[in-house]
Coordinates of C-alpha atoms and ligand atoms in Angstrom, one line a residue:
M1 CA 98.3 -45.6 124.6
G2 CA 96.5 -43.7 127.5
R3 CA 95.4 -40.0 127.6
D4 CA 98.7 -38.8 129.3
H5 CA 100.9 -39.9 126.4
R6 CA 99.1 -37.9 123.9
Q7 CA 100.7 -34.7 122.8
T8 CA 99.0 -31.3 122.1
T9 CA 100.3 -29.7 119.1
L10 CA 99.1 -28.0 116.3
S11 CA 98.8 -30.1 112.9
A12 CA 100.1 -29.7 109.8
S13 CA 97.1 -28.2 108.6
G14 CA 96.8 -25.8 111.2
G15 CA 93.9 -27.4 113.0
V16 CA 93.8 -28.2 116.7
D17 CA 94.7 -31.8 117.2
E18 CA 93.2 -32.3 120.6
L19 CA 90.2 -34.1 120.1
E20 CA 88.5 -33.1 123.3
D21 CA 88.4 -29.4 122.2
I22 CA 86.3 -30.2 119.3
N23 CA 82.6 -29.7 119.3
W24 CA 81.4 -32.9 118.3
T25 CA 77.8 -32.0 117.8
F26 CA 78.4 -30.4 114.3
E27 CA 75.2 -28.6 114.6
G28 CA 73.8 -27.4 111.1
T29 CA 76.7 -29.2 109.3
D30 CA 76.1 -30.3 105.8
T31 CA 75.5 -34.0 105.7
Q32 CA 74.5 -34.5 102.1
Y33 CA 77.8 -33.3 100.4
L34 CA 79.5 -35.4 97.6
T35 CA 78.1 -38.8 97.5
H36 CA 76.8 -38.8 101.1
G37 CA 73.7 -37.4 99.5
L38 CA 73.0 -40.0 96.9
H39 CA 70.4 -41.7 99.1
N40 CA 69.3 -41.5 102.6
Y41 CA 69.2 -44.1 105.2
P42 CA 68.1 -44.6 108.8
A43 CA 70.6 -43.6 111.7
R44 CA 73.5 -42.3 109.2
M45 CA 76.6 -41.0 111.1
V46 CA 77.4 -37.5 110.5
P47 CA 80.2 -37.4 108.0
K48 CA 82.0 -34.9 110.0
I49 CA 82.8 -37.4 112.5
P50 CA 85.0 -39.8 110.5
D51 CA 86.2 -36.7 108.7
T52 CA 87.5 -35.4 111.7
L53 CA 88.9 -38.5 113.3
L54 CA 90.7 -39.7 110.2
G55 CA 92.3 -36.2 109.6
H56 CA 93.2 -35.9 113.3
Y57 CA 94.9 -39.6 113.1
K58 CA 96.8 -38.7 109.7
D59 CA 98.1 -35.7 111.2
Q60 CA 99.4 -37.5 114.3
G61 CA 101.1 -40.2 111.8
I62 CA 99.0 -42.9 113.4
I63 CA 97.5 -43.7 109.9
E64 CA 98.6 -42.8 106.6
E65 CA 97.4 -42.9 103.1
G66 CA 96.9 -46.3 101.6
D67 CA 95.9 -47.7 104.9
L68 CA 92.7 -49.7 105.8
V69 CA 89.7 -48.1 107.4
Y70 CA 87.2 -50.9 108.7
D71 CA 83.5 -50.3 109.6
P72 CA 81.5 -53.5 111.0
F73 CA 78.2 -51.7 110.6
S74 CA 78.7 -50.1 107.3
G75 CA 75.0 -48.9 106.8
S76 CA 75.1 -46.2 104.1
G77 CA 78.8 -46.3 104.0
T78 CA 79.8 -43.0 105.5
T79 CA 83.0 -44.4 107.0
A80 CA 83.9 -45.9 103.4
V81 CA 83.4 -42.5 101.7
E82 CA 85.2 -40.5 104.1
G83 CA 88.1 -43.1 104.2
R84 CA 88.2 -42.8 100.4
L85 CA 88.2 -39.0 100.5
H86 CA 91.2 -39.2 103.0
G87 CA 93.0 -41.6 100.8
L88 CA 92.4 -44.9 102.7
N89 CA 91.1 -48.3 101.5
A90 CA 87.8 -49.2 103.1
E91 CA 86.2 -52.5 104.3
G92 CA 82.8 -53.1 106.0
N93 CA 80.2 -55.5 106.5
D94 CA 76.5 -55.2 106.6
I95 CA 73.6 -57.7 107.0
N96 CA 71.2 -55.5 104.9
P97 CA 72.1 -56.3 101.2
F98 CA 70.6 -52.9 100.5
A99 CA 73.1 -51.3 102.8
V100 CA 76.1 -53.1 100.9
M101 CA 74.9 -51.7 97.5
L102 CA 74.4 -48.3 99.1
S103 CA 77.8 -48.2 100.7
E104 CA 79.7 -49.7 97.6
A105 CA 77.7 -47.3 95.1
K106 CA 78.7 -44.0 97.2
A107 CA 82.3 -45.1 98.0
I108 CA 83.4 -46.3 94.4
P109 CA 84.1 -43.5 92.1
L110 CA 82.9 -43.9 88.6
E111 CA 84.7 -42.4 85.4
R112 CA 83.0 -39.3 84.4
G113 CA 83.0 -40.1 80.7
S114 CA 81.5 -43.6 80.9
L115 CA 78.9 -42.3 83.4
S116 CA 77.5 -39.7 81.1
E117 CA 77.6 -42.2 78.3
A118 CA 75.7 -44.7 80.5
R119 CA 73.3 -42.2 81.6
D120 CA 72.5 -41.4 77.8
A121 CA 71.8 -45.1 77.0
L122 CA 69.5 -45.2 80.2
V123 CA 67.4 -42.3 79.0
D124 CA 67.4 -42.6 75.4
G125 CA 63.9 -43.5 74.3
L126 CA 62.7 -43.6 78.0
S127 CA 59.7 -41.4 77.8
P128 CA 58.0 -43.3 75.0
D129 CA 58.7 -46.7 76.6
L130 CA 56.9 -45.4 80.0
L131 CA 54.0 -44.1 78.2
D132 CA 53.6 -47.4 76.3
V133 CA 53.7 -49.5 79.4
R134 CA 51.2 -47.2 81.2
D135 CA 48.8 -47.3 78.0
E136 CA 49.0 -51.2 77.8
Y137 CA 48.4 -51.3 81.6
E138 CA 45.3 -49.1 81.6
Q139 CA 43.9 -50.8 78.5
A140 CA 44.6 -54.5 79.3
G141 CA 44.9 -54.1 83.1
E142 CA 48.2 -56.2 82.9
V143 CA 51.3 -56.1 80.9
E144 CA 52.2 -59.6 80.2
W145 CA 55.7 -59.2 79.0
L146 CA 56.7 -57.6 82.3
E147 CA 57.9 -59.1 85.4
M148 CA 56.3 -57.4 88.2
P149 CA 58.5 -57.1 91.5
D150 CA 57.6 -58.8 94.4
V151 CA 56.3 -56.3 96.6
R152 CA 53.4 -56.4 98.9
D153 CA 49.7 -55.8 97.2
G154 CA 48.3 -52.3 97.8
W155 CA 51.5 -50.4 98.5
F156 CA 52.1 -48.8 95.2
P157 CA 49.7 -47.1 92.8
E158 CA 49.8 -49.7 89.9
P159 CA 50.4 -47.9 86.8
Q160 CA 53.6 -46.4 88.2
L161 CA 54.6 -49.8 89.8
H162 CA 54.8 -50.7 85.9
E163 CA 56.8 -47.8 85.1
L164 CA 59.2 -48.6 87.8
A165 CA 59.6 -52.2 86.6
V166 CA 60.5 -50.7 83.0
L167 CA 63.3 -48.7 84.7
R168 CA 64.6 -51.5 86.5
D169 CA 64.7 -53.6 83.2
R170 CA 66.6 -50.9 81.4
I171 CA 69.3 -50.6 84.3
D172 CA 69.9 -54.3 83.8
T173 CA 70.5 -53.6 80.3
I174 CA 73.1 -50.9 81.4
E175 CA 74.7 -53.6 83.7
D176 CA 75.3 -55.7 80.7
K177 CA 77.1 -53.0 78.7
F178 CA 78.7 -50.8 81.2
G179 CA 79.2 -53.0 84.3
T180 CA 77.7 -53.5 87.9
E181 CA 79.1 -50.3 89.3
Y182 CA 77.3 -48.2 86.8
A183 CA 74.1 -50.2 87.2
R184 CA 74.5 -50.0 91.0
F185 CA 74.6 -46.0 90.8
F186 CA 71.4 -46.0 88.7
R187 CA 69.6 -48.3 91.0
L188 CA 70.1 -46.0 93.9
V189 CA 68.0 -43.5 91.7
L190 CA 65.4 -45.9 91.0
S191 CA 65.4 -46.8 94.8
H192 CA 64.6 -43.1 95.7
T193 CA 62.2 -42.9 93.1
T194 CA 60.6 -46.2 94.4
R195 CA 60.3 -44.5 98.1
K196 CA 58.9 -41.4 96.5
T197 CA 56.2 -43.6 94.3
S198 CA 55.3 -45.9 97.1
Y199 CA 52.3 -45.4 99.5
Q200 CA 54.8 -45.8 102.4
R201 CA 55.0 -42.5 104.3
N202 CA 58.3 -40.6 103.6
G203 CA 60.3 -39.4 106.8
E204 CA 59.3 -42.7 108.5
Y205 CA 61.8 -45.7 108.8
K206 CA 59.1 -48.1 109.7
R207 CA 56.5 -49.3 107.1
Y208 CA 53.4 -46.9 107.5
R209 CA 51.1 -46.6 104.7
L210 CA 49.4 -43.2 103.5
S211 CA 45.9 -43.0 104.5
E212 CA 43.2 -44.1 102.0
E213 CA 42.5 -40.5 101.2
D214 CA 46.0 -39.7 100.8
R215 CA 46.5 -42.8 98.6
T216 CA 43.7 -41.7 96.3
D217 CA 45.6 -38.2 95.8
H218 CA 49.1 -40.0 95.4
N219 CA 49.8 -39.7 91.7
P220 CA 53.6 -39.4 91.5
D221 CA 55.4 -38.6 88.3
V222 CA 57.8 -41.4 88.0
E223 CA 59.9 -40.2 85.1
A224 CA 60.2 -36.6 86.6
I225 CA 61.2 -37.8 90.0
F226 CA 63.8 -40.4 88.5
K227 CA 65.2 -37.7 86.0
K228 CA 65.4 -35.1 88.9
K229 CA 67.4 -37.4 91.3
L230 CA 69.4 -38.7 88.4
K231 CA 70.8 -35.1 87.6
Q232 CA 71.6 -34.5 91.4
N233 CA 73.4 -37.6 91.9
M234 CA 75.4 -37.3 88.7
E235 CA 76.6 -33.9 90.0
K236 CA 77.5 -35.2 93.3
M237 CA 79.4 -38.3 91.7
R238 CA 81.3 -36.2 89.2
E239 CA 82.6 -34.1 92.1
Y240 CA 83.3 -37.0 94.2
S241 CA 85.1 -38.7 91.3
N242 CA 87.4 -35.7 90.7
R243 CA 88.4 -35.6 94.3
V244 CA 89.3 -39.1 95.1
D245 CA 92.0 -41.8 94.1
H246 CA 90.5 -44.2 91.7
T247 CA 93.0 -46.9 92.5
L248 CA 92.0 -47.5 96.1
D249 CA 89.8 -50.4 97.3
T250 CA 86.2 -50.6 99.1
T251 CA 85.0 -53.8 99.8
I252 CA 81.6 -54.1 101.8
H253 CA 81.0 -57.9 102.8
Y254 CA 77.0 -58.8 103.0
S255 CA 77.7 -60.8 106.1
D256 CA 77.4 -60.6 109.8
S257 CA 79.9 -58.8 111.9
R258 CA 79.6 -61.2 114.8
T259 CA 81.8 -63.4 112.7
A260 CA 83.5 -61.0 110.6
V261 CA 87.1 -62.4 110.8
E262 CA 86.1 -65.0 108.4
D263 CA 85.6 -62.5 105.8
V264 CA 88.0 -59.8 106.6
G265 CA 91.0 -61.5 108.2
E266 CA 93.1 -60.8 111.2
N267 CA 95.5 -57.9 111.9
K268 CA 94.3 -55.6 108.9
A269 CA 92.7 -52.6 109.7
D270 CA 94.6 -49.5 110.9
I271 CA 91.6 -48.0 112.2
V272 CA 87.9 -48.7 112.9
I273 CA 85.1 -46.0 112.9
T274 CA 81.7 -47.4 113.6
S275 CA 78.3 -46.7 114.6
P276 CA 76.6 -49.7 115.9
P277 CA 72.6 -50.4 115.8
Y278 CA 70.9 -49.7 119.0
G279 CA 69.5 -53.1 119.2
D280 CA 66.0 -51.9 118.2
H281 CA 65.7 -53.2 114.7
Q282 CA 62.3 -54.6 115.2
T283 CA 60.9 -51.7 116.7
T284 CA 62.3 -48.2 116.4
V285 CA 65.1 -48.0 113.7
A286 CA 64.0 -50.7 111.2
Y287 CA 66.8 -50.8 108.7
G288 CA 65.3 -54.0 106.7
Q289 CA 61.7 -52.1 106.6
F290 CA 63.2 -49.0 105.4
S291 CA 64.9 -50.8 102.5
Q292 CA 62.5 -53.2 101.7
D293 CA 60.8 -52.1 98.5
P294 CA 63.7 -50.0 97.2
A295 CA 65.8 -53.2 97.4
L296 CA 63.2 -55.4 96.1
L297 CA 62.7 -53.1 93.1
T298 CA 66.4 -53.3 92.0
G299 CA 65.5 -57.0 91.1
K300 CA 68.8 -58.0 92.7
V301 CA 67.6 -58.9 96.2
T302 CA 64.9 -61.4 97.4
Y303 CA 61.9 -60.9 99.8
D304 CA 63.5 -63.4 101.9
E305 CA 66.7 -61.9 102.2
M306 CA 65.0 -58.4 103.1
K307 CA 62.7 -60.1 105.8
D308 CA 65.7 -61.4 107.6
V309 CA 67.5 -58.2 108.0
D310 CA 65.9 -56.9 111.1
K311 CA 65.9 -60.3 112.7
T312 CA 69.6 -60.7 112.2
G313 CA 70.5 -57.3 113.5
L314 CA 72.4 -57.3 116.8
G315 CA 70.0 -58.3 119.7
G316 CA 67.5 -59.6 117.1
R317 CA 65.6 -62.6 117.0
Y318 CA 68.1 -64.9 115.1
D319 CA 70.8 -66.0 117.7
I320 CA 73.9 -67.2 116.3
L321 CA 75.5 -67.1 119.6
E322 CA 75.2 -69.0 123.1
S323 CA 73.7 -67.0 125.7
M324 CA 76.6 -65.8 127.8
S325 CA 76.1 -65.9 131.7
D326 CA 79.5 -64.2 132.6
L327 CA 78.9 -61.1 130.3
E328 CA 77.9 -59.1 133.3
D329 CA 81.2 -60.0 135.3
Y330 CA 83.2 -57.8 132.4
S331 CA 81.1 -54.8 133.1
P332 CA 79.9 -53.4 136.3
T333 CA 77.7 -50.9 134.6
L334 CA 76.2 -53.6 132.6
E335 CA 75.7 -55.5 135.7
A336 CA 74.0 -52.4 137.6
T337 CA 71.8 -51.8 134.3
L338 CA 70.5 -55.3 134.2
D339 CA 69.9 -55.4 138.0
T340 CA 67.8 -52.3 137.7
L341 CA 66.0 -53.7 134.6
R342 CA 65.2 -56.8 136.2
E343 CA 64.0 -54.9 139.6
K344 CA 61.5 -53.0 137.2
D345 CA 60.7 -56.2 135.4
G346 CA 62.0 -54.6 132.2
R347 CA 63.5 -56.2 129.3
A348 CA 66.7 -57.5 131.0
D349 CA 66.8 -60.4 128.6
D350 CA 66.7 -58.2 125.5
A351 CA 69.4 -56.1 126.8
V352 CA 71.7 -59.2 127.4
D353 CA 71.1 -60.6 123.9
F354 CA 72.0 -57.1 122.6
F355 CA 75.1 -56.7 124.6
R356 CA 76.2 -60.3 124.1
D357 CA 75.9 -59.8 120.2
Y358 CA 77.7 -56.5 120.5
Y359 CA 80.5 -58.1 122.6
A360 CA 81.0 -60.7 119.8
V361 CA 81.4 -57.9 117.4
M362 CA 84.0 -56.1 119.5
E363 CA 86.1 -59.5 120.1
Q364 CA 85.9 -59.6 115.9
V365 CA 87.2 -56.1 115.6
G366 CA 89.7 -56.6 118.1
E367 CA 91.2 -59.5 115.9
I368 CA 90.7 -57.6 112.8
T369 CA 92.7 -54.4 113.8
K370 CA 96.2 -53.9 114.1
S371 CA 97.2 -53.7 117.9
G372 CA 97.5 -50.2 119.4
Q373 CA 95.5 -48.7 116.6
P374 CA 92.4 -46.5 117.3
V375 CA 88.7 -48.0 117.3
A376 CA 86.1 -45.4 117.8
W377 CA 82.4 -46.5 118.5
V378 CA 79.8 -43.9 118.1
V379 CA 77.2 -45.0 120.5
A380 CA 73.7 -43.4 121.5
N381 CA 72.6 -43.8 125.0
R382 CA 68.9 -45.3 124.6
T383 CA 66.5 -46.2 127.3
M384 CA 64.6 -49.6 127.8
S385 CA 61.6 -49.8 130.0
R386 CA 62.2 -46.2 130.9
V387 CA 65.8 -47.1 132.1
N388 CA 68.8 -45.4 130.7
I389 CA 71.3 -47.7 129.2
P390 CA 74.8 -46.2 129.5
T391 CA 76.0 -47.8 126.3
H392 CA 79.2 -45.7 126.1
L393 CA 80.2 -46.9 129.8
I394 CA 79.4 -50.4 128.9
T395 CA 81.2 -50.2 125.5
R396 CA 84.4 -49.3 127.3
E397 CA 84.3 -51.8 130.0
L398 CA 83.4 -54.7 127.6
C399 CA 86.5 -53.5 125.3
E400 CA 88.7 -53.4 128.2
S401 CA 88.0 -57.0 129.3
L402 CA 89.1 -58.0 126.0
G403 CA 92.5 -56.2 126.2
Y404 CA 91.6 -52.7 124.5
E405 CA 93.0 -49.8 126.1
F406 CA 90.7 -47.0 126.9
D407 CA 91.8 -43.6 125.3
M408 CA 88.9 -41.1 125.5
N409 CA 85.2 -40.6 125.4
L410 CA 83.7 -37.7 123.4
P411 CA 80.2 -36.6 124.2
R412 CA 78.0 -35.1 121.6
E413 CA 74.4 -33.9 121.1
I414 CA 72.2 -35.1 118.5
P415 CA 70.8 -31.6 117.1
N416 CA 67.0 -31.4 116.8
K417 CA 66.1 -34.6 118.3
T418 CA 64.0 -35.1 121.4
L419 CA 66.1 -36.5 124.2
P420 CA 64.7 -40.1 125.1
W421 CA 65.7 -39.7 128.7
E422 CA 64.1 -36.3 129.2
N423 CA 60.8 -38.4 130.1
A424 CA 62.5 -41.0 131.9
P425 CA 63.8 -39.9 135.3
E426 CA 65.2 -43.2 136.4
N427 CA 68.9 -43.4 136.1
V428 CA 71.0 -46.3 136.9
E429 CA 73.2 -45.1 139.8
G430 CA 76.6 -44.0 139.3
T431 CA 76.2 -43.7 135.8
K432 CA 75.5 -40.0 135.3
G433 CA 77.9 -37.8 133.7
D434 CA 78.1 -38.1 130.2
L435 CA 74.6 -39.8 130.2
M436 CA 73.3 -36.4 129.5
A437 CA 74.9 -36.5 126.3
N438 CA 72.9 -38.1 123.3
E439 CA 75.7 -39.8 122.1
N440 CA 79.4 -40.7 122.9
I441 CA 82.4 -41.4 120.7
V442 CA 84.4 -43.7 122.7
I443 CA 87.9 -44.4 121.4
L444 CA 89.9 -47.3 122.5
R445 CA 93.2 -48.7 121.2
A446 CA 92.9 -52.3 119.8
P447 CA 94.3 -55.2 121.8
Ligands
SAM1 C1 73.6 -47.4 112.8 S1 73.7 -48.2 111.4 C2 74.9 -47.6 110.6 C3 75.0 -46.3 109.9 C4 76.4 -46.0 109.2 N1 77.3 -45.4 110.2 C5 75.9 -44.8 108.2 O1 76.3 -43.7 108.4 O2 75.2 -44.9 107.5 C6 73.8 -49.8 111.9 C7 74.1 -50.7 110.6 O3 74.2 -51.9 111.3 C8 73.7 -53.1 110.6 N2 73.8 -54.2 111.2 C9 73.0 -54.6 112.4 N3 73.4 -55.8 113.0 C10 74.4 -56.3 112.2 C11 75.2 -57.5 112.2 N4 75.0 -58.5 113.0 N5 76.2 -57.4 111.2 C12 76.4 -56.5 110.2 N6 75.7 -55.4 110.2 C13 74.8 -55.2 111.1 C14 72.4 -52.6 110.0 O4 71.9 -53.3 108.9 C15 72.7 -51.0 109.8 O5 73.0 -50.7 108.5

């Protein structure tokens, strides 16, 4: 359905239903409400984006309660949470096992009564246990009965690392008694505590260690951090649990969206809302590095699995696809971009790898989504070798070559971020316009 066919009417809720009239920047909006605030994650989508899109398409009768929203790059599960808040089932993929855990923990509501019972069981006798393990460590230099997590030496203060391991074992006991869903909820609290306890600098997604001097002063109170976050998260989960339908389904596959049809199936999704990675896992936004220690501390993920995350990401080192020489034929903008990169001796090959992988996902999403239903790609326009990559135009053209029908492009700014292209004057000719926006929401209808 093209632009001209859409009607401009007031929605049932009285809101404007012309998507172009909305300011998609959502500056100052709360991004931590309900379970969105359970744990942070790199490059999260602003919850207002899926919220507004889902509300709009429901008002228009294009989707309805009980339908399925799909996200091939689930990340922290923003789409899945908003899906449930709008009465939808949700499915997703992610190659980061920590993201899978996070998405499910945030989107699947827990029963209030059982949650309080499980919490009581978890904290009962916790303080003396933590004291005991610290004492034993300080006296003997090791605690024989405690299995230590497989984290790199020198990234944690040792006494506190022992306390984290005790918490991990207690949560395993909760799993036996209350089930995985409850244990997973507590594992997020542990994971937050792990980040705060480690020498990894907070506020950075790559692994940087505190300076030696700062490490000496770093003496975190594990129990206090854990209990404070536990209280906050319990409150958020209770509120979420009250608001949503507990009979809906959320399934996040721990698998590659380049082959997602295998897991998800064809012709299933009624709507897709996703934000793909930028293709810079190894450099800027390292999802795997961010999650490594928190994931290892849960005891449910191995070091090898975490090591692979940034390599399996789109454009990463693990190719599962043949390189495609004709990709450029499908997108004039991609061709122009690659020509510019080649002239500048830039990273044309990296860009080709990334778009080849991304194209594979577009193909899979096309099969997973019911024909004519909306697919929204929230994409950032990054620079490579100081060349602007107009990802929104390339997304549109590649999708159109697969039979998608373009619907609209909604530009948005990312508040409080330096624009990467402010220092990169070289533009690919003919691709100005929305390039000035930080991000674009490209909406197409599935083939
Ligand atoms: C920009 S983040 C998504 C953030 C998400 N929208 C949120 O709000 O948290 C991109 C995600 O894609 C995942 N990813 C990268 N390559 C993937 C692939 N080939 N298959 C599945 N997931 C992948 C990364 O692990 C990361 O979690």
